[in-house]
mmCIF file of C-alpha atoms in Angstrom:
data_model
loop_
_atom_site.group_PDB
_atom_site.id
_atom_site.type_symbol
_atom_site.label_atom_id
_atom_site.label_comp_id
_atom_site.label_asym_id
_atom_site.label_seq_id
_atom_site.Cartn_x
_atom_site.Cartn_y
_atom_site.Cartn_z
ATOM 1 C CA UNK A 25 67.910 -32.263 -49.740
ATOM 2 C CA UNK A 26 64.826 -33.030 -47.831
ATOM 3 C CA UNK A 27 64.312 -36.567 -48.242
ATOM 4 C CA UNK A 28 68.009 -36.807 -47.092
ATOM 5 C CA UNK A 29 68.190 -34.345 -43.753
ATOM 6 C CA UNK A 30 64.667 -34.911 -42.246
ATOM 7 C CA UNK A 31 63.827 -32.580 -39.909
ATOM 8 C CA UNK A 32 65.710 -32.099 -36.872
ATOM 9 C CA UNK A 33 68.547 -34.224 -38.318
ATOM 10 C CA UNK A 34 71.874 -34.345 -36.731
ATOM 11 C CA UNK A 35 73.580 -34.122 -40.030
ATOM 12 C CA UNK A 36 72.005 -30.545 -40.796
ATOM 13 C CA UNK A 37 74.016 -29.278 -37.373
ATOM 14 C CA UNK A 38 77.514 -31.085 -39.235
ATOM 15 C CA UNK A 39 76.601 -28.399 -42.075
ATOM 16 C CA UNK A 40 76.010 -25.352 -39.989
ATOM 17 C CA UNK A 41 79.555 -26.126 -38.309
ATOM 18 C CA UNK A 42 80.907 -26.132 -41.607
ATOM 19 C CA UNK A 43 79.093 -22.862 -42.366
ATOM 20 C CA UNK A 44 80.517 -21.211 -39.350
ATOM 21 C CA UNK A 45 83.723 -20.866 -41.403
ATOM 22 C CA UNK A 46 82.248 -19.412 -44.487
ATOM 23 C CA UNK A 47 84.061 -16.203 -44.950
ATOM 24 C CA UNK A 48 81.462 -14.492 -46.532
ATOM 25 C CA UNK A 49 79.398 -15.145 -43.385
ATOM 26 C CA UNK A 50 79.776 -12.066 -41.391
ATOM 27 C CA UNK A 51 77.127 -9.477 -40.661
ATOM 28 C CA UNK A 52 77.518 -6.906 -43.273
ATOM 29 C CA UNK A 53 78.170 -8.886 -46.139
ATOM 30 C CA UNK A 54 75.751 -9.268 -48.981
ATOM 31 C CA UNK A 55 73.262 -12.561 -49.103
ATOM 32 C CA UNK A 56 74.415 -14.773 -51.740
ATOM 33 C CA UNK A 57 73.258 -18.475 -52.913
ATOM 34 C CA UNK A 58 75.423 -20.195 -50.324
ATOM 35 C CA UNK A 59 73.271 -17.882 -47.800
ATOM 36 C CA UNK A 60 70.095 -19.661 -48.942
ATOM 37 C CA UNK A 61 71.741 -23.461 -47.784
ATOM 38 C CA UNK A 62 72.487 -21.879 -44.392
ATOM 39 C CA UNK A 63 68.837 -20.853 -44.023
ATOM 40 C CA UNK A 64 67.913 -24.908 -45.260
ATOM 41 C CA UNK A 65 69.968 -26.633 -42.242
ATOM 42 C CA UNK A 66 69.086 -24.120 -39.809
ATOM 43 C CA UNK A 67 65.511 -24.730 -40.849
ATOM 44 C CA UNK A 68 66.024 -28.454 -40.656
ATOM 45 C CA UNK A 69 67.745 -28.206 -37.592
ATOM 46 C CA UNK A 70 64.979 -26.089 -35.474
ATOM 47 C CA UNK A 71 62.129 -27.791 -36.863
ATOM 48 C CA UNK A 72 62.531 -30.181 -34.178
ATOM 49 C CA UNK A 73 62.715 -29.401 -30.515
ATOM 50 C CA UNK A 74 61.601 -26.920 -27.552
ATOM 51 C CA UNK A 75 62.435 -23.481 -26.939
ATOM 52 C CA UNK A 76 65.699 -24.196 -24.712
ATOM 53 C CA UNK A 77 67.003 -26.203 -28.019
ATOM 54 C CA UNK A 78 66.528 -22.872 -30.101
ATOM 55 C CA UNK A 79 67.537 -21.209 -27.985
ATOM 56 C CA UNK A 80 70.946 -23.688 -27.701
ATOM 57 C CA UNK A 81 71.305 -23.659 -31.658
ATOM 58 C CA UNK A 82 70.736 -19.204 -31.844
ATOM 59 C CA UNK A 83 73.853 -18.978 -29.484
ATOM 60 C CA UNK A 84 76.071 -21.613 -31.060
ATOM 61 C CA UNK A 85 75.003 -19.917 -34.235
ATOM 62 C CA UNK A 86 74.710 -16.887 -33.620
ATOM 63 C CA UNK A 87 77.288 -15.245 -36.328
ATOM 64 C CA UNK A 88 75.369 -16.903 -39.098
ATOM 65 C CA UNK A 89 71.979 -15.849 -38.264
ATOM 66 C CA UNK A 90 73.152 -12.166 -37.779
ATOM 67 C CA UNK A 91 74.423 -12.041 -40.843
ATOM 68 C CA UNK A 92 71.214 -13.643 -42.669
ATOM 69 C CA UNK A 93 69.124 -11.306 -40.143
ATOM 70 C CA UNK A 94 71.297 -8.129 -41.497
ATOM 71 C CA UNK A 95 71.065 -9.151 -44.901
ATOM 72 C CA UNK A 96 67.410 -9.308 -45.070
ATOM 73 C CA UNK A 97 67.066 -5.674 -43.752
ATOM 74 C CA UNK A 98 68.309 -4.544 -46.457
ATOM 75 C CA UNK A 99 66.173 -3.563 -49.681
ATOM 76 C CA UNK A 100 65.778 -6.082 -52.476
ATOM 77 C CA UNK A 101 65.128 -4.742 -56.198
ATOM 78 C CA UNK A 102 66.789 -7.791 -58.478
ATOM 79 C CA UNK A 103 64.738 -10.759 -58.927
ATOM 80 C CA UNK A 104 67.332 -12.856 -57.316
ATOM 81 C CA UNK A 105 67.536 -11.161 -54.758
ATOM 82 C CA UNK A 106 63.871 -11.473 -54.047
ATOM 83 C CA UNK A 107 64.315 -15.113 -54.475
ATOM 84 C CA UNK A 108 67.113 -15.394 -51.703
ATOM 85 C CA UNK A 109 65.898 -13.365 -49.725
ATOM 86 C CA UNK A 110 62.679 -14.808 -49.392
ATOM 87 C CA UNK A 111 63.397 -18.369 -49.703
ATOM 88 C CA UNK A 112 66.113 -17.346 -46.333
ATOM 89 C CA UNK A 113 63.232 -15.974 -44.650
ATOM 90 C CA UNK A 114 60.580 -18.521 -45.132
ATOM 91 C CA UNK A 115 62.950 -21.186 -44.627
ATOM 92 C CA UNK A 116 64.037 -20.486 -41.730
ATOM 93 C CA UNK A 117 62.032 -17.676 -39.571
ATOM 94 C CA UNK A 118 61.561 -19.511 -36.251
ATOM 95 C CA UNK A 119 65.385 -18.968 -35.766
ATOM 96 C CA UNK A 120 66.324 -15.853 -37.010
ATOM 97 C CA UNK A 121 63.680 -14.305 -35.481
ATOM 98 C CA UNK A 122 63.977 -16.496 -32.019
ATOM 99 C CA UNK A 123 64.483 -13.896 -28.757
ATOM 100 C CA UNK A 124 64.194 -11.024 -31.414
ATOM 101 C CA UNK A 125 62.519 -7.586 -31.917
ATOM 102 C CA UNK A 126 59.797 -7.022 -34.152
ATOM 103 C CA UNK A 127 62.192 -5.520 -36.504
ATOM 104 C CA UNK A 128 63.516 -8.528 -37.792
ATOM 105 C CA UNK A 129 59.949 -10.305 -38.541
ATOM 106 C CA UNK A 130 59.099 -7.175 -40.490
ATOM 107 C CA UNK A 131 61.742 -8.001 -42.872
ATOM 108 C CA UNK A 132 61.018 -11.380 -42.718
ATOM 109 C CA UNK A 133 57.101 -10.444 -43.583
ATOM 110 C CA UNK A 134 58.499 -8.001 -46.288
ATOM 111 C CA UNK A 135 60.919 -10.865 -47.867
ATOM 112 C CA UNK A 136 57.858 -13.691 -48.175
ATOM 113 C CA UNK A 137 55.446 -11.553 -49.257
ATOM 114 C CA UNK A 138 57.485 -9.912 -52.135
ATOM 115 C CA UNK A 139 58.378 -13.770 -53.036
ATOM 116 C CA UNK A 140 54.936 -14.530 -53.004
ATOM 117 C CA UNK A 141 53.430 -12.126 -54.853
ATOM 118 C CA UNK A 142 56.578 -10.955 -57.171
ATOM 119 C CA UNK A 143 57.566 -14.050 -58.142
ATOM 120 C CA UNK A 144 56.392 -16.882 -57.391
ATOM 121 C CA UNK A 145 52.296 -16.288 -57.760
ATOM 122 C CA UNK A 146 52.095 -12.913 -59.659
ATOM 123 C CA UNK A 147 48.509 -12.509 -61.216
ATOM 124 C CA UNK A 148 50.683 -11.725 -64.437
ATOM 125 C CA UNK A 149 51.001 -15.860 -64.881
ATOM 126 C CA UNK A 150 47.746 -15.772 -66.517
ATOM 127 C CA UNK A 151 48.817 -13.926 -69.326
ATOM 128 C CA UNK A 152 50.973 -16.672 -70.107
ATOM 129 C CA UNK A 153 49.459 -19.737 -72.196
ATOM 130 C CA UNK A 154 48.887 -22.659 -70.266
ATOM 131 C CA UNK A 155 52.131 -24.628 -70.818
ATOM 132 C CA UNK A 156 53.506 -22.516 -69.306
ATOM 133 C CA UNK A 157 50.978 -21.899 -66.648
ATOM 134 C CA UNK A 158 51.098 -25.492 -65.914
ATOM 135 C CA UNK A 159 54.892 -25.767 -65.650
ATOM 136 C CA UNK A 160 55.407 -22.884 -63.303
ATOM 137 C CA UNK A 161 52.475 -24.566 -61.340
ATOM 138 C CA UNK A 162 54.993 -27.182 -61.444
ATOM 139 C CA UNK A 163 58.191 -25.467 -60.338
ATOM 140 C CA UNK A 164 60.098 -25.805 -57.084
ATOM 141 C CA UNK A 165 59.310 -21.963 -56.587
ATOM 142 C CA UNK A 166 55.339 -22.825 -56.625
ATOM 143 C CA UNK A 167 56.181 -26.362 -54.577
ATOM 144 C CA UNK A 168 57.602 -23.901 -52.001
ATOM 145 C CA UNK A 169 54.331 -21.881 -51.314
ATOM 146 C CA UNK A 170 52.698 -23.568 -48.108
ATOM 147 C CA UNK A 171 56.425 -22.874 -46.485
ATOM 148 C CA UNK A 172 55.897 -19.240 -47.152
ATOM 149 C CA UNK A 173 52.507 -18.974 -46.021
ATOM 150 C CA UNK A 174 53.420 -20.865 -42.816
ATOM 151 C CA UNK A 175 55.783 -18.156 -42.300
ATOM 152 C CA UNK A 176 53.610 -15.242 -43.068
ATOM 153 C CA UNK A 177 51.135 -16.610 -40.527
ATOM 154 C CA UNK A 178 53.860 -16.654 -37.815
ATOM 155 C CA UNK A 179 54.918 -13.381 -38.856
ATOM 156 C CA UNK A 180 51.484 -11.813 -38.170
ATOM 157 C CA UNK A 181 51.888 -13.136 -34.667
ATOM 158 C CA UNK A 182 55.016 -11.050 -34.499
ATOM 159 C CA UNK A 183 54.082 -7.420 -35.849
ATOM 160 C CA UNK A 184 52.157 -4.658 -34.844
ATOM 161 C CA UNK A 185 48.364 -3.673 -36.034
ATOM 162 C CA UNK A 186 50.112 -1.540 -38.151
ATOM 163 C CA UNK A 187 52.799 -3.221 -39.178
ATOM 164 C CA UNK A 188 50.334 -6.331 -40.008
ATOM 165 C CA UNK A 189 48.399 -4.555 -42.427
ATOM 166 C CA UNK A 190 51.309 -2.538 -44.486
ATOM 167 C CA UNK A 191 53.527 -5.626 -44.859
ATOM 168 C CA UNK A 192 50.915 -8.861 -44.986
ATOM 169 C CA UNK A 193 47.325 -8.208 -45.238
ATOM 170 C CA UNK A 194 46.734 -5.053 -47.777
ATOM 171 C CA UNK A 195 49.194 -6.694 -49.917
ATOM 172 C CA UNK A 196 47.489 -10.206 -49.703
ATOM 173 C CA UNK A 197 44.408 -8.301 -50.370
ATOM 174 C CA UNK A 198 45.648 -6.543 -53.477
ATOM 175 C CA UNK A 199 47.258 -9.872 -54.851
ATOM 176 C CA UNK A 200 44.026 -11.454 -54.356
ATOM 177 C CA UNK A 201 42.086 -8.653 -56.294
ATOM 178 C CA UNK A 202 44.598 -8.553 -59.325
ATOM 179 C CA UNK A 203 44.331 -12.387 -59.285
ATOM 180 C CA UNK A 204 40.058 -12.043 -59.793
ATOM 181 C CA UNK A 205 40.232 -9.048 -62.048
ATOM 182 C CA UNK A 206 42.756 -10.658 -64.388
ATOM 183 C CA UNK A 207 40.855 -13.662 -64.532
ATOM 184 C CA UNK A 208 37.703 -11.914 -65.350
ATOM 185 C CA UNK A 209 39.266 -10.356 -67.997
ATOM 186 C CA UNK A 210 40.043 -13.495 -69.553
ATOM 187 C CA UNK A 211 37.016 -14.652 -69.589
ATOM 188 C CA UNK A 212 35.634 -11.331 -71.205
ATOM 189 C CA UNK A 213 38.054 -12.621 -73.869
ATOM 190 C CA UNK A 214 36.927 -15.528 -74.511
ATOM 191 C CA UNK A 215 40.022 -17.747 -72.841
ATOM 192 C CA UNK A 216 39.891 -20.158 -71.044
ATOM 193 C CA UNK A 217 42.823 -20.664 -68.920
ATOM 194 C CA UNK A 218 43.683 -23.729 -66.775
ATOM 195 C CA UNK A 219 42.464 -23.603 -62.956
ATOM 196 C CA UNK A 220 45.121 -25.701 -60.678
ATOM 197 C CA UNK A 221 47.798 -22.093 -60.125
ATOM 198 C CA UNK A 222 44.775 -20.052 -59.698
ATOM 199 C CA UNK A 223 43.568 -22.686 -57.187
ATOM 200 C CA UNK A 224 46.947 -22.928 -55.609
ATOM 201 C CA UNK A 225 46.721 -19.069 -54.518
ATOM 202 C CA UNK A 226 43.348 -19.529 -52.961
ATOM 203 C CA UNK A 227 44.633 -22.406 -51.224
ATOM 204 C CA UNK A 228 47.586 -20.158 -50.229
ATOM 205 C CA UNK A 229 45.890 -16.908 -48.996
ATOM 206 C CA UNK A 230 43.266 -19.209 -46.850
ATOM 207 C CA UNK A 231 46.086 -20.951 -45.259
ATOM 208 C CA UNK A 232 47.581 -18.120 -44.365
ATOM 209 C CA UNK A 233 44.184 -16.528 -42.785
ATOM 210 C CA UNK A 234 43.400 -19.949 -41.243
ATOM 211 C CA UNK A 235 46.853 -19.842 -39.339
ATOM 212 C CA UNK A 236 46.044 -16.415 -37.760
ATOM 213 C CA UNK A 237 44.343 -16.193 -34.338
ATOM 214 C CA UNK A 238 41.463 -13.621 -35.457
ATOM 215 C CA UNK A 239 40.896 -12.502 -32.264
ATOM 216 C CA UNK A 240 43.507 -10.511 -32.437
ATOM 217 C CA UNK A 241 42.781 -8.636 -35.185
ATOM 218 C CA UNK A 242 41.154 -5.640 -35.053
ATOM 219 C CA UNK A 243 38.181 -4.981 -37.757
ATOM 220 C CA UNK A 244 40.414 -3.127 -40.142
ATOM 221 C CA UNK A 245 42.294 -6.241 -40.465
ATOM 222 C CA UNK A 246 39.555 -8.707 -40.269
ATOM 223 C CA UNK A 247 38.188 -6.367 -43.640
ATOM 224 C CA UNK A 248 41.471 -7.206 -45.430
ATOM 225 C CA UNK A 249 41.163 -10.841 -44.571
ATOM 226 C CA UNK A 250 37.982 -11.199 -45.425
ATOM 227 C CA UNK A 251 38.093 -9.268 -48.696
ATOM 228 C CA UNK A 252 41.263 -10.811 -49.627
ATOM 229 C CA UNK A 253 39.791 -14.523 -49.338
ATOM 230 C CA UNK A 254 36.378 -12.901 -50.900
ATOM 231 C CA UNK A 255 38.318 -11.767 -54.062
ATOM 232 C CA UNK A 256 39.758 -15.751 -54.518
ATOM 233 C CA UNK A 257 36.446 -17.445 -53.393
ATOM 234 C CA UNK A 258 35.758 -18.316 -57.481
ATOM 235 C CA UNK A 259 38.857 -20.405 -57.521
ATOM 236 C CA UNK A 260 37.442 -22.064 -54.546
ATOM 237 C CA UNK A 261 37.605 -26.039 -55.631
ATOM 238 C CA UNK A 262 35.327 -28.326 -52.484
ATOM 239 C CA UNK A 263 37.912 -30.569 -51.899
ATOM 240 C CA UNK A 264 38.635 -32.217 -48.437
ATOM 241 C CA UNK A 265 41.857 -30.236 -48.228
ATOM 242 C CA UNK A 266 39.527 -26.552 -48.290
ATOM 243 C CA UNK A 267 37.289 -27.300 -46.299
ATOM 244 C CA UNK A 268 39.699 -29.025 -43.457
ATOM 245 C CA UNK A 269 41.087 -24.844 -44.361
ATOM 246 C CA UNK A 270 37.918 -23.498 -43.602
ATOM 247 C CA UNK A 271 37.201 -25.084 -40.658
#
C-alpha cells in the first residue's frame, strides 16, 4: 500500500470518503481489521500539509476518527487486539489526536507501547532459536517499529510528568532491562544467539529518546531514559545510523 498512496496522496482522501459509509464506523463500536485501513489513509493523508489542512481533514472526518479515538480507550487483552490497536495508533496519531486532550494521547502511548513491547519486540524472542529470531526480525510487525517509536516520541510531547513515566518511560526502561538480563542469561548458557533484533530494539529505544526534547524532562525521567538506553548500550553496533542517533 505504500509504494502505491505516497504520502499525502489524493487517492488516500477517495478511501476515507468511502470509509465514511462503513457502518461499523460509529463511535461505540468495536475496532476491527477494516479499522486498521482507516488509520493507513488517514495517516497517508496528514503526513503531508500544515495545521489548517489537519485541521480541514479532522472536521471532514470527524465520525471516523471518533470512533478510532473511542475504540482505543478501551482496554485491550487479546493479541489482536493489541495489534489493531496499536498499529491504529501509531499509524495515525497526528490526527486522532489533532485539537485533542491529553486523554486521547494516553491511549495512544498505552496502544504503541503494549505493541512494542507485547508483541512485536518482547525480550521473550530470544528464547526462540534463531530462525526464528531472524524471521520475526524480518516480519512486517518488526518493519513497523521506527513508526511506533516516532509516535511514542510525539506522545511524550503530549502527556503529563506523570503520565510520561507510567505509560512510556518506566515501561521502556523495564523492556530494556528484560532485553539485557535475558541476554546475559544466554550467554551464561553457553548460546549464542544472533544480534540484528537485539540491535533493532536499541536502535528503537534511542530513537525514541533522541526524538524527545530533554529539557523538559524532569530528573526522574531523565533516570528512566538514561537507564533504559544504559540497559541496551551492549547491543550498541557503531554504525553511521547510531551515531547520527546519538548526536
Amino acid at each position: 500500500w505504500a509504494k502505491f498512496f505516497p504520502k499525502g496522496a489524493a487517492k488516500a482522501v477517495w478511501w476515507l470518503d468511502a470509509a465514511l459509509t462503513l457502518p461499523q464506523a460509529l463511535p461505540g463500536s468495536p475496532l476491527t481489521p477494516a479499522a486498521c485501513i482507516v488509520a493507513f489513509f488517514l495517516g497517508r493523508a496528514c503526513a503531508v500539509g500544515d495545521a489548517r489542512r489537519m485541521a480541514h481533514l479532522a472536521h471532514i472526518y470527524h465520525p471516523v476518527i471518533a470512533w478510532l479515538g473511542e475504540g482505543l480507550r478501551r482496554h485491550s487483552e487479546s493479541k489482536e487486539d493489541i495489534i489493531i490497536h496499536g498499529y491504529i495508533a501509531a499509524a495515525a496519531c497526528d490526527i486522532l489526536g489533532h485539537g485533542q486532550s491529553e486523554r486521547i494521547w494516553e491511549a495512544i502511548a498505552r496502544a504503541t507501547r503494549a505493541l512494542a513491547c507485547e508483541v512485536i519486540a518482547p525480550a521473550s524472542i530470544l528464547s526462540c532459536d534463531d530462525a526464528e529470531v531472524e524471521a520475526r526480525y524480518r516480519s512486517p510487525e518488526a518493519q513497523f517499529l521506527p513508526t511506533v517509536a516516532a509516535a511514542l516520541s510525539k506522545c511524550m510531547a503530549h502527556l503529563s510528568e506523570a503520565a510520561r513515566l507510567a505509560l512510556v518511560l518506566r515501561p521502556l526502561e523495564a523492556l530494556a532491562w528484560e532485553w539485557a538480563r535475558t541476554w546475559d542469561a544466554s550467554m551464561e548458557s553457553h548460546v549464542p544467539r544472533q544480534r540484528s533484533f537485539s540491535c533493532a530494539v536499541n536502535l528503537f529505544l534511542a530513537t525514541i529518546i533522541r526524538q524527545v526534547d530533554l529539557q523538559t524532562l524532569d530528573a526522574e525521567a531523565l533516570l528512566h531514559a538514561f537507564r533504559a538506553i544504559a540497559f541496551i548500550d551492549l547491543f550498541r553496533e557503531d554504525t553511521i545510523e547510531y551515531r547520527a542517533i546519538c548526536v
